[in-house]
Amino acid sequence: LQTDGTGKGVVNILAADRLLQSPQLYATFLLWLMSELFERLPEVGDLDKPKLVFFFDEAHLLFNDAPKELVDKVTQVVRLIRSKGVGVFFVTQNPIDIPDVVLGQMGNRVQHALRAFTPRDQKAVKAAAETFRQKPGLDIASVVTELGVGEALVSFLDEKGIPSMVERAFVIPPHSQIGPIAPDERRTIITSSPLFGHYEKQLDRESAFEVLKGRTEAAPGGGAAAGPAEKQADFEARLKTQRDASEAKAAADAARRAPKSQNPMGGLVEAAAKSAVRAASSSLGRQIVRGILGSFLGGGGSSRRSRY
């Protein structure tokens, strides 16, 4: 939150062209960013003008295939963050690209021309006309299809928070350069920024994987990771245990389906088969648990496996 030497605000542009290719990641980033601001900024109430304003371009990408829980959370944050002096604008081609629950939180509206060439376009024109506060003598549904370059329908909140009647207006063209600047100009702007020297350094924080790996190696009997030959032997042992368990289970099922024998030895055979199944299953379970824990803990050697 900064201003220049004359007290005017500063425009910061985040180049999110690659981020836009992952809409759900983009939506999650948006939610995180606004949540951080909501938690960190103090309550300021209803300011004459916000101290920070976000313009999210291609906003429809935020809500394409987004889960309901994410949309609900974005709606909640957008509704509450105004009390922190933060304004949010969603920029999109079509008003129907924004969910109604989010669109309902947008008090200030600027609508450029819409062309009704398809049934979806006609639906968008109708939606745009219905979201404005009507002005007597102005047919919004017709006007929105007749707007030219630089024209827009506008409606903003007044000093009491009431949406003003929609007006047909001209938008002042930008008084800046249109198009990319030269590399030398870009470098001059970057080096003259008060933030220069802060974001150029990459910070590689210690990850959770590195922390867990360090704890495992420091633990008694941590040992080195198992080699390819040991992993292959462990896999073959688990496979053999599983095969033995399957054969024992098949024998038990066959004994159970066989006719009851008058020979008292039949009961002993069936009991022995069940005991074998339980033993094999227990052994298989221990092998699987050892394999899973070994994978989580970095595939330790024989000394680690003996502890489990």
XYZ file of N, CA and C in Angstrom, residues 32-260:
687
model
N -6.584 -16.996 -1.318
C -5.506 -16.831 -0.331
C -5.121 -15.361 -0.185
N -5.000 -14.656 -1.316
C -4.569 -13.265 -1.293
C -5.563 -12.397 -0.523
N -6.846 -12.542 -0.826
C -7.847 -11.722 -0.149
C -7.998 -12.131 1.309
N -7.852 -13.423 1.604
C -7.933 -13.870 2.998
C -6.790 -13.295 3.828
N -5.586 -13.257 3.241
C -4.443 -12.677 3.950
C -4.690 -11.199 4.252
N -5.208 -10.478 3.256
C -5.496 -9.056 3.475
C -6.576 -8.868 4.530
N -7.593 -9.710 4.490
C -8.680 -9.583 5.455
C -8.184 -9.823 6.878
N -7.257 -10.764 7.043
C -6.751 -11.070 8.381
C -5.750 -10.033 8.871
N -5.006 -9.412 7.974
C -3.926 -8.513 8.373
C -4.355 -7.049 8.483
N -5.277 -6.610 7.623
C -5.655 -5.196 7.609
C -6.626 -4.880 8.744
N -6.545 -3.673 9.313
C -7.471 -3.289 10.390
C -8.835 -2.884 9.839
N -9.834 -2.919 10.709
C -11.172 -2.454 10.335
C -11.147 -0.943 10.166
N -11.711 -0.463 9.053
C -11.737 0.981 8.798
C -13.152 1.488 8.518
N -14.106 0.588 8.400
C -15.477 1.011 8.142
C -15.683 1.436 6.695
N -16.539 2.432 6.505
C -16.907 2.883 5.154
C -16.079 4.108 4.802
N -15.001 3.923 4.064
C -14.127 5.032 3.662
C -14.708 5.767 2.459
N -14.250 7.014 2.281
C -14.654 7.768 1.091
C -14.156 7.093 -0.175
N -12.967 6.541 -0.096
C -12.417 5.773 -1.211
C -11.557 4.655 -0.630
N -11.545 3.500 -1.259
C -10.751 2.382 -0.722
C -9.261 2.682 -0.800
N -8.505 2.088 0.119
C -7.053 2.277 0.103
C -6.359 1.251 -0.778
N -7.102 0.254 -1.227
C -6.550 -0.758 -2.136
C -7.686 -1.318 -2.983
N -7.457 -1.413 -4.280
C -8.488 -1.911 -5.197
C -7.872 -2.997 -6.076
N -8.574 -4.123 -6.209
C -8.144 -5.214 -7.080
C -9.015 -5.248 -8.324
N -8.377 -5.435 -9.470
C -9.085 -5.676 -10.720
C -8.636 -7.051 -11.220
N -9.540 -7.992 -11.205
C -9.219 -9.355 -11.657
C -9.733 -9.532 -13.081
N -8.792 -9.532 -14.014
C -9.149 -9.691 -15.424
C -9.441 -11.158 -15.729
N -10.233 -11.369 -16.802
C -10.652 -12.723 -17.188
C -11.222 -13.464 -15.974
N -12.118 -12.784 -15.268
C -12.616 -13.309 -13.987
C -13.412 -14.594 -14.150
N -13.925 -14.853 -15.356
C -14.710 -16.076 -15.531
C -13.860 -17.321 -15.298
N -12.535 -17.193 -15.508
C -11.656 -18.345 -15.286
C -11.617 -18.740 -13.814
N -11.925 -17.789 -12.941
C -11.902 -18.095 -11.515
C -13.016 -19.050 -11.120
N -14.099 -19.038 -11.860
C -15.282 -19.777 -11.444
C -15.625 -20.946 -12.357
N -14.850 -21.138 -13.424
C -15.100 -22.287 -14.301
C -14.767 -23.578 -13.568
N -15.762 -24.440 -13.425
C -15.587 -25.743 -12.777
C -15.072 -25.620 -11.346
N -15.251 -24.457 -10.733
C -14.808 -24.294 -9.345
C -15.789 -24.990 -8.418
N -15.305 -25.676 -7.381
C -16.208 -26.325 -6.430
C -17.050 -25.305 -5.679
N -18.226 -25.723 -5.260
C -19.153 -24.820 -4.578
C -18.532 -24.213 -3.325
N -17.736 -25.001 -2.608
C -17.135 -24.507 -1.376
C -16.211 -23.330 -1.662
N -15.470 -23.404 -2.792
C -14.553 -22.318 -3.143
C -15.328 -21.060 -3.520
N -16.395 -21.219 -4.295
C -17.213 -20.071 -4.680
C -17.832 -19.425 -3.444
N -18.315 -20.239 -2.511
C -18.908 -19.701 -1.282
C -17.881 -18.914 -0.484
N -16.644 -19.434 -0.427
C -15.605 -18.747 0.343
C -15.215 -17.435 -0.315
N -15.092 -17.423 -1.646
C -14.782 -16.180 -2.357
C -15.878 -15.150 -2.112
N -17.135 -15.591 -2.168
C -18.261 -14.692 -1.922
C -18.192 -14.098 -0.524
N -17.882 -14.930 0.453
C -17.807 -14.465 1.834
C -16.699 -13.429 2.015
N -15.538 -13.702 1.438
C -14.415 -12.780 1.584
C -14.699 -11.463 0.867
N -15.281 -11.543 -0.343
C -15.603 -10.325 -1.093
C -16.592 -9.475 -0.310
N -17.531 -10.117 0.361
C -18.539 -9.385 1.124
C -17.927 -8.700 2.350
N -16.984 -9.352 3.002
C -16.457 -8.840 4.266
C -15.255 -7.918 4.097
N -14.522 -8.064 2.995
C -13.258 -7.342 2.875
C -13.466 -5.848 2.633
N -14.686 -5.444 2.292
C -14.944 -4.020 2.077
C -14.767 -3.229 3.361
N -15.030 -3.877 4.496
C -14.858 -3.183 5.777
C -13.396 -2.940 6.107
N -12.484 -3.560 5.358
C -11.058 -3.342 5.546
C -10.506 -2.286 4.584
N -11.399 -1.647 3.818
C -10.963 -0.620 2.881
C -10.437 -1.159 1.577
N -10.844 -2.371 1.200
C -10.380 -3.004 -0.032
C -11.557 -3.150 -0.997
N -11.365 -2.708 -2.222
C -12.375 -2.873 -3.262
C -11.967 -3.959 -4.232
N -12.957 -4.647 -4.770
C -12.704 -5.750 -5.693
C -13.556 -5.552 -6.947
N -12.904 -5.602 -8.109
C -13.605 -5.521 -9.392
C -13.292 -6.791 -10.184
N -14.330 -7.435 -10.684
C -14.165 -8.590 -11.559
C -14.406 -8.124 -12.999
N -13.431 -8.372 -13.861
C -13.501 -7.938 -15.263
C -13.704 -9.172 -16.122
N -14.781 -9.170 -16.905
C -15.078 -10.323 -17.750
C -15.857 -9.877 -18.967
N -15.926 -10.737 -19.967
C -16.613 -10.397 -21.202
C -18.128 -10.382 -21.030
N -18.631 -11.248 -20.174
C -20.066 -11.466 -20.072
C -20.488 -11.476 -18.615
N -21.557 -10.795 -18.257
C -21.989 -10.805 -16.849
C -22.440 -12.176 -16.364
N -22.885 -13.040 -17.271
C -23.346 -14.361 -16.841
C -22.179 -15.298 -16.540
N -20.935 -14.836 -16.791
C -19.767 -15.646 -16.448
C -19.490 -15.645 -14.950
N -20.073 -14.697 -14.229
C -19.860 -14.577 -12.786
C -21.057 -15.184 -12.066
N -20.843 -16.064 -11.076
C -21.977 -16.633 -10.335
C -22.842 -15.543 -9.714
N -24.140 -15.811 -9.634
C -25.073 -14.818 -9.107
C -24.734 -14.407 -7.678
N -24.266 -15.370 -6.864
C -23.967 -15.049 -5.467
C -22.794 -14.073 -5.372
N -21.873 -14.131 -6.332
C -20.755 -13.186 -6.359
C -21.185 -11.878 -7.007
N -21.943 -11.976 -8.083
C -22.402 -10.781 -8.788
C -23.256 -9.902 -7.885
N -23.977 -10.539 -6.965
C -24.831 -9.782 -6.052
C -24.055 -8.892 -5.097
N -22.745 -9.149 -4.937
C -21.920 -8.333 -4.045
C -21.278 -7.146 -4.756
N -21.458 -7.059 -6.066
C -20.819 -6.005 -6.846
C -21.757 -4.802 -6.939
N -21.447 -3.741 -6.183
C -22.306 -2.556 -6.192
C -22.031 -1.632 -7.359
N -20.773 -1.518 -7.792
C -20.400 -0.638 -8.902
C -20.324 -1.458 -10.190
N -20.996 -0.978 -11.225
C -21.075 -1.747 -12.467
C -20.755 -0.852 -13.667
N -19.917 -1.371 -14.551
C -19.604 -0.725 -15.828
C -19.793 -1.772 -16.908
N -20.733 -1.542 -17.805
C -21.062 -2.531 -18.829
C -20.823 -1.949 -20.216
N -19.887 -2.552 -20.944
C -19.646 -2.137 -22.327
C -20.629 -2.874 -23.245
N -20.453 -2.694 -24.533
C -21.416 -3.211 -25.496
C -21.457 -4.735 -25.484
N -22.658 -5.262 -25.662
C -22.881 -6.694 -25.841
C -23.616 -6.889 -27.168
N -23.214 -7.910 -27.899
C -23.867 -8.217 -29.169
C -24.677 -9.486 -29.008
N -25.927 -9.425 -29.417
C -26.840 -10.563 -29.246
C -26.938 -11.351 -30.547
N -25.914 -12.151 -30.836
C -25.912 -12.959 -32.047
C -26.380 -14.392 -31.790
N -26.280 -14.864 -30.584
C -26.657 -16.238 -30.241
C -27.619 -16.221 -29.069
N -28.295 -17.344 -28.807
C -29.185 -17.402 -27.629
C -28.448 -17.092 -26.328
N -27.189 -17.519 -26.220
C -26.430 -17.207 -25.002
C -26.182 -15.708 -24.894
N -25.893 -15.051 -26.043
C -25.687 -13.604 -26.033
C -26.972 -12.882 -25.622
N -28.108 -13.361 -26.100
C -29.378 -12.745 -25.727
C -29.636 -12.879 -24.235
N -29.247 -14.032 -23.680
C -29.395 -14.233 -22.244
C -28.499 -13.271 -21.470
N -27.283 -13.024 -21.990
C -26.357 -12.103 -21.335
C -26.882 -10.674 -21.368
N -27.483 -10.275 -22.496
C -28.066 -8.933 -22.602
C -29.186 -8.757 -21.583
N -30.024 -9.756 -21.462
C -31.121 -9.688 -20.503
C -30.596 -9.616 -19.073
N -29.556 -10.429 -18.779
C -28.975 -10.420 -17.435
C -28.363 -9.069 -17.113
N -27.660 -8.467 -18.094
C -27.045 -7.159 -17.865
C -28.102 -6.089 -17.621
N -29.186 -6.149 -18.370
C -30.241 -5.149 -18.213
C -30.928 -5.257 -16.852
N -31.077 -6.472 -16.363
C -31.790 -6.671 -15.099
C -30.939 -6.354 -13.880
N -29.617 -6.324 -14.023
C -28.761 -6.064 -12.868
C -28.593 -4.576 -12.584
N -28.978 -3.706 -13.516
C -28.882 -2.265 -13.306
C -30.161 -1.730 -12.675
N -29.990 -0.628 -11.953
C -31.172 0.104 -11.469
C -31.761 0.876 -12.644
N -32.999 0.603 -12.932
C -33.624 1.150 -14.134
C -33.765 2.669 -14.068
N -33.631 3.297 -15.243
C -33.836 4.734 -15.376
C -35.001 4.965 -16.327
N -35.978 5.761 -15.910
C -37.139 5.995 -16.779
C -36.725 6.554 -18.138
N -37.285 5.986 -19.201
C -37.006 6.442 -20.558
C -35.774 5.824 -21.176
N -35.048 4.949 -20.446
C -33.842 4.316 -20.987
C -34.082 2.818 -21.090
N -34.136 2.321 -22.313
C -34.319 0.895 -22.557
C -32.936 0.229 -22.536
N -32.572 -0.319 -21.389
C -31.217 -0.841 -21.204
C -30.939 -1.987 -22.169
N -31.899 -2.895 -22.349
C -31.690 -4.057 -23.206
C -31.368 -3.650 -24.634
N -31.945 -2.553 -25.088
C -31.652 -2.076 -26.453
C -30.356 -1.279 -26.500
N -30.153 -0.431 -25.494
C -28.982 0.440 -25.491
C -27.690 -0.355 -25.398
N -27.683 -1.444 -24.593
C -26.451 -2.183 -24.377
C -25.948 -2.838 -25.661
N -26.837 -3.061 -26.622
C -26.410 -3.640 -27.913
C -26.016 -2.561 -28.908
N -26.266 -1.273 -28.569
C -25.987 -0.173 -29.493
C -24.748 0.627 -29.097
N -24.142 0.281 -27.945
C -23.004 1.056 -27.467
C -21.835 0.942 -28.436
N -21.130 2.067 -28.643
C -19.971 2.076 -29.512
C -18.682 2.003 -28.718
N -17.580 2.189 -29.421
C -16.272 2.152 -28.772
C -16.160 3.317 -27.794
N -15.757 3.011 -26.561
C -15.592 4.049 -25.549
C -16.858 4.382 -24.791
N -17.980 3.733 -25.121
C -19.233 3.977 -24.417
C -19.501 2.844 -23.425
N -20.269 3.159 -22.388
C -20.605 2.150 -21.388
C -21.829 2.584 -20.611
N -22.512 1.607 -20.052
C -23.563 1.860 -19.086
C -22.941 1.766 -17.697
N -23.141 2.782 -16.871
C -22.487 2.831 -15.566
C -23.519 3.044 -14.467
N -23.236 2.445 -13.329
C -24.052 2.635 -12.127
C -23.149 2.413 -10.923
N -23.050 3.447 -10.071
C -22.186 3.372 -8.896
C -22.995 3.641 -7.631
N -22.455 3.222 -6.521
C -23.108 3.472 -5.238
C -22.949 4.941 -4.858
N -24.017 5.534 -4.317
C -23.921 6.922 -3.861
C -23.381 6.975 -2.435
N -23.394 8.165 -1.837
C -22.810 8.323 -0.505
C -23.547 7.523 0.562
N -24.765 7.112 0.271
C -25.528 6.302 1.224
C -25.488 4.808 0.889
N -24.690 4.451 -0.105
C -24.579 3.050 -0.483
C -25.702 2.551 -1.353
N -26.460 3.462 -1.956
C -27.583 3.087 -2.822
C -27.118 3.131 -4.273
N -27.388 2.089 -5.067
C -26.997 2.120 -6.483
C -27.696 3.259 -7.220
N -26.928 4.032 -7.970
C -27.510 5.124 -8.739
C -28.192 4.576 -9.988
N -29.063 5.383 -10.578
C -29.718 4.975 -11.816
C -28.690 4.831 -12.922
N -28.896 3.886 -13.784
C -27.938 3.620 -14.851
C -27.866 4.810 -15.798
N -26.658 5.111 -16.261
C -26.427 6.212 -17.195
C -25.600 5.709 -18.369
N -25.877 6.272 -19.525
C -25.064 6.008 -20.719
C -23.961 7.039 -20.752
N -22.708 6.584 -20.737
C -21.602 7.526 -20.580
C -20.452 7.160 -21.499
N -19.561 8.152 -21.679
C -18.308 7.922 -22.399
C -17.193 7.695 -21.385
N -16.316 6.744 -21.684
C -15.192 6.442 -20.810
C -13.973 7.220 -21.279
N -13.315 7.917 -20.339
C -12.125 8.691 -20.693
C -11.025 7.737 -21.142
N -10.416 7.975 -22.293
C -9.363 7.066 -22.765
C -8.137 7.149 -21.861
N -7.335 6.108 -21.814
C -6.141 6.117 -20.948
C -5.124 7.146 -21.421
N -4.541 7.853 -20.452
C -3.531 8.867 -20.770
C -2.138 8.287 -20.576
N -1.942 7.092 -21.029
C -0.651 6.433 -20.888
C -0.329 5.708 -22.186
N 0.844 5.132 -22.206
C 1.257 4.410 -23.399
C 0.469 3.121 -23.546
N 0.002 2.838 -24.742
C -0.691 1.589 -25.028
C 0.284 0.676 -25.762
N 0.588 -0.447 -25.147
C 1.562 -1.367 -25.721
C 2.736 -1.554 -24.787
N 3.565 -2.539 -25.061
C 4.705 -2.830 -24.185
C 5.770 -1.750 -24.271
N 6.496 -1.542 -23.169
C 7.579 -0.572 -23.145
C 8.884 -1.266 -23.518
N 9.888 -0.477 -23.797
C 11.198 -1.015 -24.174
C 11.885 -1.630 -22.954
N 12.758 -2.596 -23.151
C 13.449 -3.229 -22.007
C 14.205 -2.232 -21.136
N 14.811 -1.211 -21.735
C 15.544 -0.217 -20.945
C 14.590 0.580 -20.062
N 13.421 0.933 -20.607
C 12.437 1.654 -19.801
C 11.935 0.790 -18.648
N 11.708 -0.477 -18.938
C 11.247 -1.381 -17.892
C 12.282 -1.471 -16.767
N 13.552 -1.597 -17.163
C 14.613 -1.711 -16.161
C 14.705 -0.448 -15.313
N 14.537 0.723 -15.940
C 14.601 1.989 -15.201
C 13.487 2.071 -14.167
N 12.297 1.665 -14.561
C 11.157 1.708 -13.638
C 11.377 0.744 -12.474
N 11.885 -0.449 -12.779
C 12.092 -1.459 -11.732
C 13.138 -0.982 -10.724
N 14.248 -0.462 -11.219
C 15.326 -0.056 -10.314
C 14.971 1.177 -9.492
N 14.039 2.003 -9.991
C 13.643 3.199 -9.244
C 12.526 2.922 -8.246
N 12.003 1.726 -8.243
C 10.923 1.373 -7.314
C 11.467 1.212 -5.893
N 10.709 1.650 -4.881
C 11.149 1.443 -3.494
C 11.195 -0.029 -3.099
N 10.573 -0.881 -3.891
C 10.583 -2.317 -3.605
C 11.769 -3.020 -4.248
N 12.557 -2.265 -5.016
C 13.696 -2.890 -5.681
C 14.699 -3.393 -4.637
N 15.189 -4.610 -4.864
C 16.118 -5.215 -3.923
C 15.450 -6.130 -2.925
N 14.128 -6.170 -2.934
C 13.403 -7.022 -1.974
C 12.907 -8.312 -2.609
N 12.376 -8.210 -3.812
C 11.772 -9.371 -4.456
C 12.691 -10.039 -5.476
N 13.888 -9.499 -5.673
C 14.793 -10.122 -6.639
C 15.426 -11.404 -6.095
N 15.504 -11.512 -4.777
C 16.149 -12.672 -4.159
C 15.137 -13.801 -3.995
N 15.523 -14.990 -4.439
C 14.669 -16.164 -4.287
C 14.945 -16.810 -2.939
N 13.879 -17.078 -2.202
C 13.990 -17.677 -0.876
C 13.494 -19.114 -0.949
N 14.402 -20.057 -0.740
C 14.056 -21.483 -0.780
C 13.902 -21.977 0.652
N 12.676 -21.920 1.162
C 12.431 -22.339 2.535
C 12.540 -23.855 2.660
N 12.797 -24.304 3.896
C 12.894 -25.737 4.153
C 11.509 -26.352 4.059
N 11.369 -27.364 3.208
C 10.076 -27.990 2.979
C 9.781 -29.022 4.058
N 8.506 -29.441 4.116
C 8.111 -30.474 5.068
C 8.833 -31.788 4.771
N 9.058 -32.071 3.493
C 9.773 -33.291 3.123
C 11.186 -33.277 3.690
N 11.851 -32.129 3.574
C 13.214 -32.038 4.089
C 13.257 -32.161 5.607
N 12.250 -31.611 6.287
C 12.196 -31.727 7.749
C 12.024 -33.177 8.174
N 11.066 -33.882 7.540
C 10.822 -35.281 7.894
C 12.015 -36.157 7.544
N 12.649 -35.864 6.425
C 13.819 -36.641 6.036
C 14.947 -36.467 7.053
N 15.128 -35.232 7.526
C 16.165 -34.985 8.514
C 15.893 -35.699 9.825
N 14.611 -35.711 10.245
C 14.265 -36.412 11.478
C 14.506 -37.915 11.347
N 14.165 -38.453 10.168
C 14.351 -39.894 9.951
C 15.827 -40.272 9.997
N 16.659 -39.454 9.360
C 18.083 -39.757 9.336
C 18.722 -39.584 10.709
N 18.160 -38.664 11.522
C 18.719 -38.426 12.849
C 18.236 -39.441 13.875
N 17.135 -40.147 13.570
C 16.594 -41.119 14.518
C 17.543 -42.307 14.667
N 17.575 -42.950 15.866
C 18.440 -44.127 16.056
C 18.082 -45.224 15.064
N 19.103 -45.800 14.453
C 18.861 -46.874 13.488
C 18.300 -46.372 12.187
N 18.479 -45.035 11.907
C 17.926 -44.490 10.668
C 18.503 -45.173 9.455
N 19.827 -45.252 9.428
C 20.471 -45.995 8.332
C 20.298 -45.294 7.002
N 20.857 -45.901 6.010
C 20.757 -45.370 4.653
C 19.561 -45.968 3.946
N 19.175 -45.331 2.870
C 18.026 -45.820 2.111
C 18.361 -47.161 1.472
N 17.336 -47.995 1.336
C 17.528 -49.319 0.751
C 17.930 -49.196 -0.715
N 18.842 -50.094 -1.128
C 19.285 -50.095 -2.504
C 18.312 -50.838 -3.399
N 18.538 -50.820 -4.711
C 17.626 -51.494 -5.648
C 17.511 -52.987 -5.382
N 18.621 -53.653 -5.059
C 18.571 -55.105 -4.823
C 17.748 -55.430 -3.588
N 17.916 -54.624 -2.531
C 17.161 -54.894 -1.300
C 15.681 -54.627 -1.507
N 15.350 -53.563 -2.254
C 13.940 -53.275 -2.527
C 13.312 -54.395 -3.346
N 14.068 -54.947 -4.317
C 13.548 -56.035 -5.135
C 13.304 -57.277 -4.289
N 14.247 -57.570 -3.369
C 14.074 -58.735 -2.494
C 12.878 -58.558 -1.578
N 12.697 -57.335 -1.083
C 11.555 -57.075 -0.209
C 10.247 -57.233 -0.968
N 10.230 -56.758 -2.217
C 9.016 -56.892 -3.032
C 8.705 -58.364 -3.303
N 9.735 -59.162 -3.635
C 9.509 -60.581 -3.904
C 9.025 -61.310 -2.655
N 9.533 -60.922 -1.483
C 9.085 -61.550 -0.246
C 7.608 -61.248 0.009
N 7.201 -59.992 -0.215
C 5.793 -59.638 -0.024
C 4.915 -60.372 -1.032
N 5.413 -60.498 -2.271
C 4.650 -61.203 -3.298
C 4.469 -62.668 -2.936
N 5.523 -63.306 -2.410
C 5.435 -64.707 -2.010
C 4.453 -64.874 -0.852
N 4.496 -63.941 0.107
C 3.565 -64.018 1.234
C 2.129 -63.887 0.757
N 1.916 -62.973 -0.172
C 0.559 -62.796 -0.712
C 0.099 -64.041 -1.467
N 1.001 -64.665 -2.220
C 0.650 -65.874 -2.966
C 0.331 -67.024 -2.002
N 1.132 -67.150 -0.938
C 0.860 -68.202 0.051
C -0.494 -67.979 0.720
N -0.806 -66.738 0.999
C -2.091 -66.446 1.636
C -3.247 -66.782 0.706
N -3.076 -66.496 -0.581
C -4.142 -66.805 -1.541
C -4.352 -68.316 -1.661
N -3.245 -69.073 -1.686
C -3.375 -70.524 -1.782
C -4.016 -71.100 -0.524
N -3.637 -70.589 0.640
C -4.230 -71.084 1.888
C -5.713 -70.762 1.945
N -6.089 -69.589 1.484
C -7.500 -69.213 1.484
C -8.291 -70.099 0.533
N -7.704 -70.401 -0.631
C -8.385 -71.272 -1.588
C -8.588 -72.657 -0.988
N -7.578 -73.170 -0.267
C -7.716 -74.484 0.375
C -8.800 -74.466 1.440
N -8.871 -73.392 2.192
C -9.892 -73.291 3.239
C -11.292 -73.231 2.628
N -11.423 -72.448 1.530
C -12.736 -72.370 0.875
C -13.153 -73.729 0.336
N -12.198 -74.477 -0.244
C -12.515 -75.805 -0.774
C -12.935 -76.753 0.355
N -12.244 -76.686 1.472
C -12.595 -77.537 2.607
C -13.974 -77.190 3.163
N -14.313 -75.882 3.144
C -15.604 -75.471 3.679
C -16.746 -75.891 2.760
N -16.478 -75.894 1.448
C -17.538 -76.287 0.504
C -17.685 -77.801 0.402
N -16.673 -78.543 0.807
C -16.748 -80.007 0.693
C -17.798 -80.573 1.653
N -18.423 -81.747 1.309
C -19.421 -82.357 2.199
C -18.797 -82.690 3.546
N -19.610 -82.575 4.586
C -19.155 -82.879 5.933
C -18.755 -84.348 6.025
